[in-house]
Amino acid sequence: MHVFLATDGSPFSLSAEQLLAEFPFARKPRLTIAHVCPAADLHALEAAVTSPVTALLDRCRKDAAELLEQTAQRCRAWADPVETQLLDGHPANELLKTIDALRPDLVTVGARGLGAVRRMLLGSVSERLAKYSPCSVLVAQPPAGRTTIRQMVLAYDGSPAADAAVNRLAQFAPSNDRAILVLGIVETVRVYGTEMVLEGMGGLEQERLRARERLERVVQRLLPTARQVTPEVRTAPDVAGTILDAAEERRAELIVVGSRGKSAWERFLLGSVTLRVLHHAPCSVWIERVPPASE
């Protein structure tokens, strides 16, 4: 697996790095670490740039290079090979250009904000990477003091992206400490006091039964990787809220959701459920994305 880690040296980036260091990869991943320096190399323009300015920019770039090397040294304990990229310009734009060029399997970035209100103000770079990256994205926000993933919530709706997420989890290294909740949600609406299925041809009980059958197949795929894999079907008018509630109840370290977005425009929309989960999650969020066939 090729993992792309965006770092800016902040505590949020360090949390992302620590989460990856304990992530249950089946084997050491290839890792690319990228940092965007706001100071471009202007030596070619030194006739038009004063020496104090050049010295300041050189210092900024030197600090950035040192940050990358220090991060790489720590990451070599769990990744091989480890490569670094020092970029110039607007952080989100340059990171996305590099991601499009490298096409890693997973982009990892730290989330900005820990409290409920601050989580709504997810860092702009983090959100843009989650929206526009053509590959899967891990937005790292480990609960305080917990970087080992023992409790996971997989939101499964039977979509190709959800199936891809199951395939991804099935490749994780087995663990006797890991428990996975496979959550199926039958979306409902209340009409004249009666709970009715929002989508689907059958009634409420029929849709619950179909959802349960889908979850049982997922459980069989994931049982070799975890101590416990539990299927649960819930009915609710608020899918995102139900996923978040389940994560809170289980004190999960990771939520896994599939993204249905295929085109650049659909990635911008990301999906109201996925976006709400990303903004309000009490833990890290893995967004599994299925690239378009043309890509």
Tab-separated table of C-alpha atoms in Angstrom:
chain	number	residue	atom	x	y	z
A	1	MET	CA	0.000	0.000	0.000
A	2	HIS	CA	1.206	3.498	-0.837
A	3	VAL	CA	0.326	6.021	1.890
A	4	PHE	CA	0.604	9.779	1.423
A	5	LEU	CA	1.028	11.765	4.661
A	6	ALA	CA	0.543	15.537	4.577
A	7	THR	CA	2.324	17.229	7.472
A	8	ASP	CA	2.756	20.802	8.646
A	9	GLY	CA	4.533	20.055	11.910
A	10	SER	CA	1.454	20.782	14.007
A	11	PRO	CA	0.127	18.566	16.821
A	12	PHE	CA	-2.635	17.501	14.413
A	13	SER	CA	-0.073	16.219	11.918
A	14	LEU	CA	1.792	14.444	14.690
A	15	SER	CA	-1.452	12.727	15.697
A	16	ALA	CA	-1.863	11.522	12.101
A	17	GLU	CA	1.684	10.194	12.099
A	18	GLN	CA	1.185	8.384	15.431
A	19	LEU	CA	-2.066	6.853	14.199
A	20	LEU	CA	-0.332	5.492	11.090
A	21	ALA	CA	2.539	4.146	13.215
A	22	GLU	CA	0.072	1.862	15.043
A	23	PHE	CA	-2.254	1.213	12.106
A	24	PRO	CA	-2.937	-2.499	11.437
A	25	PHE	CA	-1.310	-2.648	8.008
A	26	ALA	CA	-0.706	-6.252	6.942
A	27	ARG	CA	2.802	-5.247	5.832
A	28	LYS	CA	4.909	-2.106	5.908
A	29	PRO	CA	3.446	0.466	3.530
A	30	ARG	CA	5.338	2.658	1.133
A	31	LEU	CA	5.157	6.191	2.518
A	32	THR	CA	5.402	9.610	0.900
A	33	ILE	CA	5.580	12.533	3.340
A	34	ALA	CA	4.769	15.958	1.924
A	35	HIS	CA	5.108	19.429	3.385
A	36	VAL	CA	4.190	22.670	1.678
A	37	CYS	CA	6.571	25.545	2.345
A	38	PRO	CA	5.044	29.017	1.920
A	39	ALA	CA	8.470	30.350	0.890
A	40	ALA	CA	9.540	29.605	-2.667
A	41	ASP	CA	13.173	29.323	-3.750
A	42	LEU	CA	13.921	32.807	-5.138
A	43	HIS	CA	17.658	32.542	-5.730
A	44	ALA	CA	17.079	32.840	-9.465
A	45	LEU	CA	15.585	36.279	-8.786
A	46	GLU	CA	18.219	37.446	-6.319
A	47	ALA	CA	18.889	40.557	-8.410
A	48	ALA	CA	15.349	41.684	-7.616
A	49	VAL	CA	15.182	40.328	-4.060
A	50	THR	CA	17.158	41.783	-1.179
A	51	SER	CA	19.595	39.552	0.679
A	52	PRO	CA	17.717	39.794	4.023
A	53	VAL	CA	14.583	38.494	2.296
A	54	THR	CA	16.535	35.700	0.621
A	55	ALA	CA	18.084	34.733	3.957
A	56	LEU	CA	14.652	34.627	5.599
A	57	LEU	CA	13.257	32.442	2.836
A	58	ASP	CA	16.284	30.149	3.007
A	59	ARG	CA	15.739	29.730	6.734
A	60	CYS	CA	12.084	28.863	6.194
A	61	ARG	CA	12.971	26.243	3.578
A	62	LYS	CA	15.725	24.825	5.780
A	63	ASP	CA	13.257	24.421	8.649
A	64	ALA	CA	10.814	22.709	6.278
A	65	ALA	CA	13.482	20.300	5.040
A	66	GLU	CA	14.451	19.477	8.626
A	67	LEU	CA	10.799	18.837	9.504
A	68	LEU	CA	10.507	16.375	6.626
A	69	GLU	CA	13.726	14.567	7.542
A	70	GLN	CA	12.802	14.273	11.221
A	71	THR	CA	9.364	12.947	10.302
A	72	ALA	CA	10.894	10.487	7.837
A	73	GLN	CA	13.325	9.204	10.460
A	74	ARG	CA	10.475	8.422	12.860
A	75	CYS	CA	8.354	6.800	10.151
A	76	ARG	CA	11.072	4.421	8.938
A	77	ALA	CA	10.257	2.240	11.940
A	78	TRP	CA	6.935	1.245	10.358
A	79	ALA	CA	7.141	2.180	6.654
A	80	ASP	CA	9.472	1.176	3.825
A	81	PRO	CA	10.450	2.908	1.643
A	82	VAL	CA	9.953	6.447	2.956
A	83	GLU	CA	10.137	9.361	0.523
A	84	THR	CA	9.717	13.102	1.103
A	85	GLN	CA	8.321	15.935	-1.007
A	86	LEU	CA	9.029	19.611	-0.253
A	87	LEU	CA	6.422	21.649	-2.102
A	88	ASP	CA	5.935	25.395	-2.635
A	89	GLY	CA	2.722	27.381	-2.852
A	90	HIS	CA	-0.829	27.078	-1.588
A	91	PRO	CA	-0.981	24.021	0.723
A	92	ALA	CA	-4.194	22.390	-0.505
A	93	ASN	CA	-3.537	23.112	-4.198
A	94	GLU	CA	0.016	21.792	-4.152
A	95	LEU	CA	-0.865	18.724	-2.124
A	96	LEU	CA	-3.710	17.848	-4.499
A	97	LYS	CA	-1.465	18.289	-7.543
A	98	THR	CA	1.063	15.898	-6.016
A	99	ILE	CA	-1.639	13.407	-5.004
A	100	ASP	CA	-3.033	13.434	-8.543
A	101	ALA	CA	0.452	12.766	-9.894
A	102	LEU	CA	1.407	10.013	-7.430
A	103	ARG	CA	-2.012	8.335	-7.092
A	104	PRO	CA	-1.386	6.783	-3.649
A	105	ASP	CA	-3.806	4.282	-2.139
A	106	LEU	CA	-4.442	6.419	0.931
A	107	VAL	CA	-4.063	10.099	1.805
A	108	THR	CA	-3.665	10.831	5.515
A	109	VAL	CA	-4.079	14.249	7.086
A	110	GLY	CA	-4.661	15.515	10.601
A	111	ALA	CA	-7.984	17.061	11.559
A	112	ARG	CA	-7.991	20.457	13.207
A	113	GLY	CA	-10.240	20.697	16.247
A	114	LEU	CA	-11.123	18.422	19.129
A	115	GLY	CA	-14.228	19.861	20.774
A	116	ALA	CA	-17.710	19.646	19.279
A	117	VAL	CA	-17.695	23.246	18.070
A	118	ARG	CA	-14.140	23.145	16.775
A	119	ARG	CA	-14.830	19.883	14.947
A	120	MET	CA	-17.336	21.813	12.840
A	121	LEU	CA	-14.443	24.024	11.791
A	122	LEU	CA	-12.461	21.207	10.207
A	123	GLY	CA	-9.234	22.597	8.795
A	124	SER	CA	-9.687	23.884	5.252
A	125	VAL	CA	-6.743	21.852	3.951
A	126	SER	CA	-8.067	18.675	5.588
A	127	GLU	CA	-11.520	19.195	4.138
A	128	ARG	CA	-10.236	19.973	0.637
A	129	LEU	CA	-8.098	16.847	0.626
A	130	ALA	CA	-11.080	14.787	1.770
A	131	LYS	CA	-13.288	16.294	-0.939
A	132	TYR	CA	-10.953	16.319	-3.898
A	133	SER	CA	-8.436	13.499	-3.446
A	134	PRO	CA	-9.014	10.839	-6.114
A	135	CYS	CA	-8.200	8.085	-3.600
A	136	SER	CA	-9.216	7.030	-0.111
A	137	VAL	CA	-8.614	9.494	2.729
A	138	LEU	CA	-7.900	9.026	6.438
A	139	VAL	CA	-8.664	12.141	8.476
A	140	ALA	CA	-6.840	11.468	11.725
A	141	GLN	CA	-8.335	12.615	14.985
A	142	PRO	CA	-7.408	9.983	17.569
A	143	PRO	CA	-9.297	10.281	20.846
A	144	ALA	CA	-6.988	11.580	23.566
A	145	GLY	CA	-4.333	9.020	24.444
A	146	ARG	CA	-5.695	6.332	22.091
A	147	THR	CA	-3.846	5.684	18.838
A	148	THR	CA	-4.335	1.904	18.805
A	149	ILE	CA	-7.491	0.995	16.920
A	150	ARG	CA	-9.526	-1.419	19.027
A	151	GLN	CA	-13.072	-0.262	18.318
A	152	MET	CA	-14.233	0.387	14.763
A	153	VAL	CA	-17.573	1.314	13.234
A	154	LEU	CA	-18.108	0.363	9.592
A	155	ALA	CA	-21.137	2.004	8.013
A	156	TYR	CA	-22.308	-0.431	5.345
A	157	ASP	CA	-24.989	0.342	2.770
A	158	GLY	CA	-24.228	-2.219	0.065
A	159	SER	CA	-22.756	0.349	-2.326
A	160	PRO	CA	-19.555	-0.317	-4.350
A	161	ALA	CA	-17.663	2.061	-2.065
A	162	ALA	CA	-18.910	0.203	1.011
A	163	ASP	CA	-17.850	-3.097	-0.562
A	164	ALA	CA	-14.427	-1.587	-1.262
A	165	ALA	CA	-14.212	-0.584	2.404
A	166	VAL	CA	-14.957	-4.180	3.441
A	167	ASN	CA	-12.239	-5.444	1.108
A	168	ARG	CA	-9.825	-2.927	2.624
A	169	LEU	CA	-10.606	-3.961	6.200
A	170	ALA	CA	-10.292	-7.629	5.269
A	171	GLN	CA	-6.647	-6.933	4.393
A	172	PHE	CA	-5.782	-5.540	7.834
A	173	ALA	CA	-3.485	-7.546	10.069
A	174	PRO	CA	-5.567	-9.789	12.386
A	175	SER	CA	-5.940	-8.658	15.991
A	176	ASN	CA	-7.435	-10.262	19.083
A	177	ASP	CA	-8.065	-6.797	20.535
A	178	ARG	CA	-10.141	-5.422	17.663
A	179	ALA	CA	-13.923	-5.231	17.639
A	180	ILE	CA	-15.868	-4.084	14.575
A	181	LEU	CA	-19.462	-2.913	14.530
A	182	VAL	CA	-20.930	-3.394	11.052
A	183	LEU	CA	-23.749	-0.890	11.005
A	184	GLY	CA	-26.602	-0.985	8.511
A	185	ILE	CA	-29.106	1.846	8.559
A	186	VAL	CA	-32.556	1.692	7.031
A	187	GLU	CA	-33.409	5.322	6.376
A	188	THR	CA	-36.967	6.143	7.353
A	189	VAL	CA	-39.414	8.994	7.352
A	190	ARG	CA	-42.397	9.475	9.647
A	191	VAL	CA	-45.688	10.059	7.831
A	192	TYR	CA	-48.808	10.735	9.914
A	193	GLY	CA	-47.137	9.110	12.901
A	194	THR	CA	-46.055	5.975	11.000
A	195	GLU	CA	-42.393	5.120	10.348
A	196	MET	CA	-41.932	4.354	6.655
A	197	VAL	CA	-38.951	3.361	4.524
A	198	LEU	CA	-37.517	6.264	2.554
A	199	GLU	CA	-35.924	4.054	-0.116
A	200	GLY	CA	-36.605	0.454	-1.126
A	201	MET	CA	-39.462	-1.557	-2.547
A	202	GLY	CA	-40.481	-3.427	0.590
A	203	GLY	CA	-41.884	-2.393	3.914
A	204	LEU	CA	-39.866	-1.564	6.995
A	205	GLU	CA	-39.421	-5.140	8.223
A	206	GLN	CA	-38.519	-6.379	4.753
A	207	GLU	CA	-35.823	-3.725	4.397
A	208	ARG	CA	-34.471	-4.523	7.850
A	209	LEU	CA	-34.255	-8.198	6.874
A	210	ARG	CA	-32.445	-7.382	3.629
A	211	ALA	CA	-30.034	-5.127	5.469
A	212	ARG	CA	-29.381	-7.868	8.036
A	213	GLU	CA	-28.606	-10.376	5.278
A	214	ARG	CA	-26.108	-7.948	3.727
A	215	LEU	CA	-24.429	-7.401	7.074
A	216	GLU	CA	-24.100	-11.131	7.771
A	217	ARG	CA	-22.099	-11.533	4.551
A	218	VAL	CA	-19.815	-8.694	5.640
A	219	VAL	CA	-19.336	-10.276	9.060
A	220	GLN	CA	-18.080	-13.481	7.453
A	221	ARG	CA	-15.513	-11.506	5.455
A	222	LEU	CA	-14.186	-9.655	8.478
A	223	LEU	CA	-14.228	-12.344	11.184
A	224	PRO	CA	-10.640	-13.486	10.434
A	225	THR	CA	-9.325	-9.982	11.181
A	226	ALA	CA	-10.957	-9.228	14.546
A	227	ARG	CA	-11.890	-10.698	17.904
A	228	GLN	CA	-15.491	-9.647	17.456
A	229	VAL	CA	-17.527	-8.533	14.440
A	230	THR	CA	-21.072	-7.511	15.293
A	231	PRO	CA	-23.846	-6.740	12.781
A	232	GLU	CA	-26.491	-4.219	13.780
A	233	VAL	CA	-29.402	-2.806	11.818
A	234	ARG	CA	-30.905	0.479	12.945
A	235	THR	CA	-33.820	2.424	11.520
A	236	ALA	CA	-33.501	6.186	11.591
A	237	PRO	CA	-34.320	9.348	9.632
A	238	ASP	CA	-30.803	10.680	10.283
A	239	VAL	CA	-28.137	8.388	8.850
A	240	ALA	CA	-25.130	10.526	9.758
A	241	GLY	CA	-26.383	11.099	13.290
A	242	THR	CA	-26.902	7.366	13.748
A	243	ILE	CA	-23.314	6.615	12.652
A	244	LEU	CA	-21.979	9.254	15.037
A	245	ASP	CA	-24.118	7.938	17.894
A	246	ALA	CA	-22.778	4.421	17.337
A	247	ALA	CA	-19.193	5.697	17.395
A	248	GLU	CA	-19.829	7.571	20.640
A	249	GLU	CA	-21.516	4.565	22.266
A	250	ARG	CA	-18.640	2.232	21.434
A	251	ARG	CA	-15.912	4.818	22.101
A	252	ALA	CA	-14.587	4.027	18.643
A	253	GLU	CA	-11.148	5.035	17.437
A	254	LEU	CA	-12.127	4.762	13.763
A	255	ILE	CA	-15.225	5.234	11.618
A	256	VAL	CA	-15.121	3.767	8.100
A	257	VAL	CA	-17.505	5.081	5.452
A	258	GLY	CA	-17.686	4.752	1.688
A	259	SER	CA	-17.804	7.755	-0.601
A	260	ARG	CA	-20.017	7.444	-3.643
A	261	GLY	CA	-18.444	10.428	-5.407
A	262	LYS	CA	-16.913	9.628	-8.801
A	263	SER	CA	-16.509	12.856	-10.715
A	264	ALA	CA	-14.736	15.973	-9.479
A	265	TRP	CA	-18.122	17.612	-8.941
A	266	GLU	CA	-19.443	14.682	-6.935
A	267	ARG	CA	-16.269	14.709	-4.850
A	268	PHE	CA	-16.956	18.360	-4.094
A	269	LEU	CA	-20.368	17.382	-2.790
A	270	LEU	CA	-18.774	14.358	-1.027
A	271	GLY	CA	-22.195	13.296	0.176
A	272	SER	CA	-24.119	14.904	3.007
A	273	VAL	CA	-23.779	11.836	5.228
A	274	THR	CA	-20.024	11.490	4.748
A	275	LEU	CA	-19.436	15.202	5.176
A	276	ARG	CA	-21.435	15.364	8.410
A	277	VAL	CA	-19.620	12.357	9.807
A	278	LEU	CA	-16.294	13.910	8.883
A	279	HIS	CA	-17.108	17.215	10.575
A	280	HIS	CA	-18.588	15.825	13.782
A	281	ALA	CA	-16.794	12.522	14.364
A	282	PRO	CA	-15.306	11.990	17.846
A	283	CYS	CA	-12.499	9.948	16.269
A	284	SER	CA	-10.597	9.354	13.056
A	285	VAL	CA	-12.538	8.788	9.827
A	286	TRP	CA	-11.513	6.602	6.888
A	287	ILE	CA	-13.308	7.562	3.655
A	288	GLU	CA	-13.030	4.719	1.172
A	289	ARG	CA	-13.295	5.986	-2.371
A	290	VAL	CA	-13.652	3.934	-5.541
A	291	PRO	CA	-11.806	5.738	-8.362
A	292	PRO	CA	-13.723	6.074	-11.655
A	293	ALA	CA	-12.803	3.416	-14.195
A	294	SER	CA	-11.526	6.119	-16.559
A	295	GLU	CA	-8.974	7.224	-13.935
